[in-house]
CSV table of C-alpha atoms and ligand atoms in Angstrom, one decimal:
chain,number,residue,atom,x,y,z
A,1,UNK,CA,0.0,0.0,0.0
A,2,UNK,CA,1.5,3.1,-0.8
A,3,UNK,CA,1.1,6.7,1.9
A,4,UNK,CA,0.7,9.6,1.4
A,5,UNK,CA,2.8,10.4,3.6
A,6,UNK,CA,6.1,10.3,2.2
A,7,UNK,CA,4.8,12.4,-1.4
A,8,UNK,CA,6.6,15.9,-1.3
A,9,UNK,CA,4.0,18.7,-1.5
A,10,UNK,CA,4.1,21.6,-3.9
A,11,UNK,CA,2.4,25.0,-4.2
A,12,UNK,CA,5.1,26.7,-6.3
A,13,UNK,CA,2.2,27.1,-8.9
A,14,UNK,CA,0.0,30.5,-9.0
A,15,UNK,CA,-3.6,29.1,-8.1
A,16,UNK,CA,-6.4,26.9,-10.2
A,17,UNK,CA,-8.6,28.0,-13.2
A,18,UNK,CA,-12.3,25.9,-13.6
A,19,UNK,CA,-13.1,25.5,-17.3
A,20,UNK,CA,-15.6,24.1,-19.1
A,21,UNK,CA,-13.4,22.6,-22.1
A,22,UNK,CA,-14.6,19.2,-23.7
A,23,UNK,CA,-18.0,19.1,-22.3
A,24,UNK,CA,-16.5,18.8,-19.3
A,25,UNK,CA,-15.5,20.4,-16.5
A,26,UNK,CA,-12.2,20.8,-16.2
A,27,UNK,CA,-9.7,21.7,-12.9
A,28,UNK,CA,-6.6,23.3,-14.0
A,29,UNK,CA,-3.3,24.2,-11.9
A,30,UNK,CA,-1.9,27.2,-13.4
A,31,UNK,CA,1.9,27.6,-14.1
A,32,UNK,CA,3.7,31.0,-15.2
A,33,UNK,CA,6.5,28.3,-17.2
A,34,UNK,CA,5.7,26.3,-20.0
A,35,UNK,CA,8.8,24.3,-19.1
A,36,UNK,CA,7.7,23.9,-15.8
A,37,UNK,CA,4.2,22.2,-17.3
A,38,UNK,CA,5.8,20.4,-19.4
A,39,UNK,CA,8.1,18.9,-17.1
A,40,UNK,CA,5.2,18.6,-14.1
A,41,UNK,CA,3.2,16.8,-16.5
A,42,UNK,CA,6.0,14.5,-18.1
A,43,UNK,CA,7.9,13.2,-14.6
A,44,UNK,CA,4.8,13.3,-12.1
A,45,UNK,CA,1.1,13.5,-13.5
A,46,UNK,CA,1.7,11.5,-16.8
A,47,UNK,CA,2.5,8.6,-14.6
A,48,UNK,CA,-0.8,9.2,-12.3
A,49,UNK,CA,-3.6,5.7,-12.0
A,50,UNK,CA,-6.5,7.5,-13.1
A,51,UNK,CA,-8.9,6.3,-10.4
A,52,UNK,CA,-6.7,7.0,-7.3
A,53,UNK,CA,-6.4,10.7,-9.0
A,54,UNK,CA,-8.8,12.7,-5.7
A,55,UNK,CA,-9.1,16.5,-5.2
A,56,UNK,CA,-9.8,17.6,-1.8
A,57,UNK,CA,-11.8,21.1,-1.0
A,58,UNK,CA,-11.2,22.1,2.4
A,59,UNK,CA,-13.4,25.1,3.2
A,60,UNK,CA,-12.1,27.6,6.1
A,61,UNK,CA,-13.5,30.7,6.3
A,62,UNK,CA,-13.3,32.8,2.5
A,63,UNK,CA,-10.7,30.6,1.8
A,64,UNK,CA,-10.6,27.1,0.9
A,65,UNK,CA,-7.2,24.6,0.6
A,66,UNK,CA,-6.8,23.1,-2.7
A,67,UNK,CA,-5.6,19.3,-2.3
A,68,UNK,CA,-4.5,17.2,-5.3
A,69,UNK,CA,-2.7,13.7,-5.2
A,70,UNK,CA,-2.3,10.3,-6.4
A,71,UNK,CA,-0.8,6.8,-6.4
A,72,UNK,CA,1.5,7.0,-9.0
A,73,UNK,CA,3.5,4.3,-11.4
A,74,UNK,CA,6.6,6.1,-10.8
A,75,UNK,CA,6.8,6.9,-7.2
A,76,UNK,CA,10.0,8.4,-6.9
A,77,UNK,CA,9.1,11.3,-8.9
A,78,UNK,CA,5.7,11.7,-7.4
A,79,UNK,CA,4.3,15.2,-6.0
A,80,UNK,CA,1.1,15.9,-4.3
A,81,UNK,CA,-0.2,19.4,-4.8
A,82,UNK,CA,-1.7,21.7,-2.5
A,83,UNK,CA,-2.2,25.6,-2.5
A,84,UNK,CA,-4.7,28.0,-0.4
A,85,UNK,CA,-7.0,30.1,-2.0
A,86,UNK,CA,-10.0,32.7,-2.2
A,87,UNK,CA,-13.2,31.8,-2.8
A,88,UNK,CA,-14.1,33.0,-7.0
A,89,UNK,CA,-17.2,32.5,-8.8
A,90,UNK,CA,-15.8,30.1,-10.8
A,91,UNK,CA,-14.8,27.7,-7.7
A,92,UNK,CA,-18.6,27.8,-6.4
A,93,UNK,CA,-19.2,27.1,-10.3
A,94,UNK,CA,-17.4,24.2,-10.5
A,95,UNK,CA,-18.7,22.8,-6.6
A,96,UNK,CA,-22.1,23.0,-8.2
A,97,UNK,CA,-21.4,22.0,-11.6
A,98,UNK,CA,-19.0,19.0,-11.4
A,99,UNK,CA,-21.3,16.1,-10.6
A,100,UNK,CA,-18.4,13.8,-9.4
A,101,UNK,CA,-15.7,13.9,-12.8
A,102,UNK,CA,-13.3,16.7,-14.2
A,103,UNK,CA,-11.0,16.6,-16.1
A,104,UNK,CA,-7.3,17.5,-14.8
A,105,UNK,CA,-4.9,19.5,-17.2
A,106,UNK,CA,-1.9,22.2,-16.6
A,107,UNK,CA,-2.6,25.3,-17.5
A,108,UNK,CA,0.0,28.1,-18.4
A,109,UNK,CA,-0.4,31.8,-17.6
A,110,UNK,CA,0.5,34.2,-20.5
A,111,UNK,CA,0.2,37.8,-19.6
A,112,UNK,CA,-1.2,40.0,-22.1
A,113,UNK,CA,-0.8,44.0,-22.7
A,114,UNK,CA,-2.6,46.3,-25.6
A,115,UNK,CA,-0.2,45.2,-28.2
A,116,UNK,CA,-1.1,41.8,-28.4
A,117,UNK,CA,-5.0,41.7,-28.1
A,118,UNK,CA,-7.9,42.8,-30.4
A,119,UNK,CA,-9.7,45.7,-29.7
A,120,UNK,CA,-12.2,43.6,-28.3
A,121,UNK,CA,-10.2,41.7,-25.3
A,122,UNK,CA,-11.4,42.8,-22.2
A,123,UNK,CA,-8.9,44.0,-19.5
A,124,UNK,CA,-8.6,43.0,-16.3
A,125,UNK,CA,-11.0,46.3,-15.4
A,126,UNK,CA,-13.7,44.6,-17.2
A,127,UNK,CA,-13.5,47.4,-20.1
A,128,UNK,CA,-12.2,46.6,-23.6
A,129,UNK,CA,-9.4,47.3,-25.3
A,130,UNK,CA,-10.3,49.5,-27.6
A,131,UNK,CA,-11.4,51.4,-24.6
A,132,UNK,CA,-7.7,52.0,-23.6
A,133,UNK,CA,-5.6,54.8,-24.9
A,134,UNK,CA,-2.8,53.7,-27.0
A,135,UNK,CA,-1.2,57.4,-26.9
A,136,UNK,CA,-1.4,58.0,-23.1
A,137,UNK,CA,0.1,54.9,-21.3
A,138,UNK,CA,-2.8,52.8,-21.7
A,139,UNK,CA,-5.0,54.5,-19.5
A,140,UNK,CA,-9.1,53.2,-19.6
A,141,UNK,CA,-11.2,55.6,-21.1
A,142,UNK,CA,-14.1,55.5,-18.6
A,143,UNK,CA,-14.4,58.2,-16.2
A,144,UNK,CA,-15.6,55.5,-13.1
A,145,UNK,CA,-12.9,53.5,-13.9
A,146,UNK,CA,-9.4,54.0,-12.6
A,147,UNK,CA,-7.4,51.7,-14.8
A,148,UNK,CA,-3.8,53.1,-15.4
A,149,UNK,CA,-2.7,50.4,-17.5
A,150,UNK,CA,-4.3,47.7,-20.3
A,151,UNK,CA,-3.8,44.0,-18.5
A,152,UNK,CA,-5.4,40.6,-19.8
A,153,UNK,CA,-4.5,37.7,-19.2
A,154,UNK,CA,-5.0,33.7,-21.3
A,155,UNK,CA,-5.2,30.5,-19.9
A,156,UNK,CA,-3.4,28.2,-22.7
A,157,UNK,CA,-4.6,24.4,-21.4
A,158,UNK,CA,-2.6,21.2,-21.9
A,159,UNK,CA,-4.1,19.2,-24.3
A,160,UNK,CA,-3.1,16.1,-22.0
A,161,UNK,CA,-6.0,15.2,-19.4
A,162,UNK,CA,-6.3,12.9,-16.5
A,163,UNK,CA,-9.9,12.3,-15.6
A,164,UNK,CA,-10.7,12.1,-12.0
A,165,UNK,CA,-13.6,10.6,-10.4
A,166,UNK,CA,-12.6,11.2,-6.5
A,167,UNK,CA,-14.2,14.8,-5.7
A,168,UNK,CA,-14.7,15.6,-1.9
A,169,UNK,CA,-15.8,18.8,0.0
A,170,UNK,CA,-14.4,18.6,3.5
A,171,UNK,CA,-14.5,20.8,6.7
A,172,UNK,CA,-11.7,21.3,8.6
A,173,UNK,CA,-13.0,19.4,11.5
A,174,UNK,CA,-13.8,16.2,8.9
A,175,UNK,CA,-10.1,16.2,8.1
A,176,UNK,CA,-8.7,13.9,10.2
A,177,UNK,CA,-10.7,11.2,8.4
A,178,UNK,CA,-9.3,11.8,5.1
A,179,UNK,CA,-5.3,10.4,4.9
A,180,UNK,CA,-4.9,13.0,2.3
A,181,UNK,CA,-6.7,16.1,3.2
A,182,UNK,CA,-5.1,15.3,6.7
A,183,UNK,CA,-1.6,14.7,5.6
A,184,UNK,CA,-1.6,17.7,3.4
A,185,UNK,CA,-2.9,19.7,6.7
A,186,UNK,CA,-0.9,18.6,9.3
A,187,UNK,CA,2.3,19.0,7.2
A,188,UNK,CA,1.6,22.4,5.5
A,189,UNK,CA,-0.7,24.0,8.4
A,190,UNK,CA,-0.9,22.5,12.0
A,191,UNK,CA,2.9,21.7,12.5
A,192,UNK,CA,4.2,25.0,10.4
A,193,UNK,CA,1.5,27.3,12.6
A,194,UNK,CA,3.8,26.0,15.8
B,1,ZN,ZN1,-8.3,48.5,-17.9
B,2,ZN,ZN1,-11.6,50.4,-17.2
């Protein structure tokens, strides 16, 4: 039997986008390095047994702790992934949307700035571009709006997939029957907050 116990844990990736992509729904990790996908994918999750693939959601306050893991055919370069994050629209999306399977890619993180959109992008202000002033540093157009600077930002998905079957909302006090939520919380919260 293999524990979870001895699987490192890494965060070193900047949070989790839900898709719909393939009809499906679709939980993706997002990394600022294509390398860094490609080589996540290639020595840890390419070697993940599809039905021991689970996702953990542990709700705590506005926040909730993202837990990913797996038994793995290549142990020794297995990872277990774990990060904290706020509450979106898209989470509460995907808790009432996912009916018990996603599909897990890598995503990577592209930043975008006026040059290399249509006029139609929408920045991060929620106005478009063409509603940003080339000549005067970008600025948004709209009087309510105090956007100094065009910023956008696409979400370029692996084509690879996993499919996972093993969804679970825990709270924290339901932890300690779960060896992974619990691992992941004891290792990264309970014993680092002493
Ligand atoms: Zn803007
Ligand atoms: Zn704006």
């Amino acid at each position: 039997m293999s524990t979870h116990s001895s699987i490192p844990w890494f965060d070193d990736f900047m949070g989790v986008a839900y898709r719909y992509y393939d009809l499906r729904m679709n939980v993706v990790p997002l990394l600022t390095d294509r390398k860094q996908s490609a080589s996540l994918w290639h020595d840890t999750i390419h070697w993940w047994v599809d039905p021991s693939i689970k996702i953990r959601f542990v709700e705590i306050g506005d926040k909730y702790w993202f837990i990913l893991g797996s038994d793995s055919q290549k142990p020794d370069t297995n990872l277990s992934f774990f990060k904290v994050l706020h509450k979106s629209e898209n989470y509460e999306r995907f808790k009432k949307g996912h009916g018990g399977e996603a599909y897990l890619r890598l995503g990577v993180y592209a930043k975008k700035t006026l040059g290399d959109v249509k006029k139609s992008a929408l920045c991060n202000c929620s106005h478009e571009a063409r509603d940003h002033d080339e000549g005067d540093n970008d600025v948004c157009l709209y009087n309510s709006c105090d956007c100094k600077k065009f910023a956008s930002f696409q979400v370029n998905l692996s084509k690879r997939k996993k499919t996972i079957t093993d969804i679970l909302y825990l709270e924290e006090k339901d932890v300690k029957d779960d060896p992974l939520a619990w691992n992941c919380l004891n290792k990264n919260k309970y014993v680092k907050s002493e």
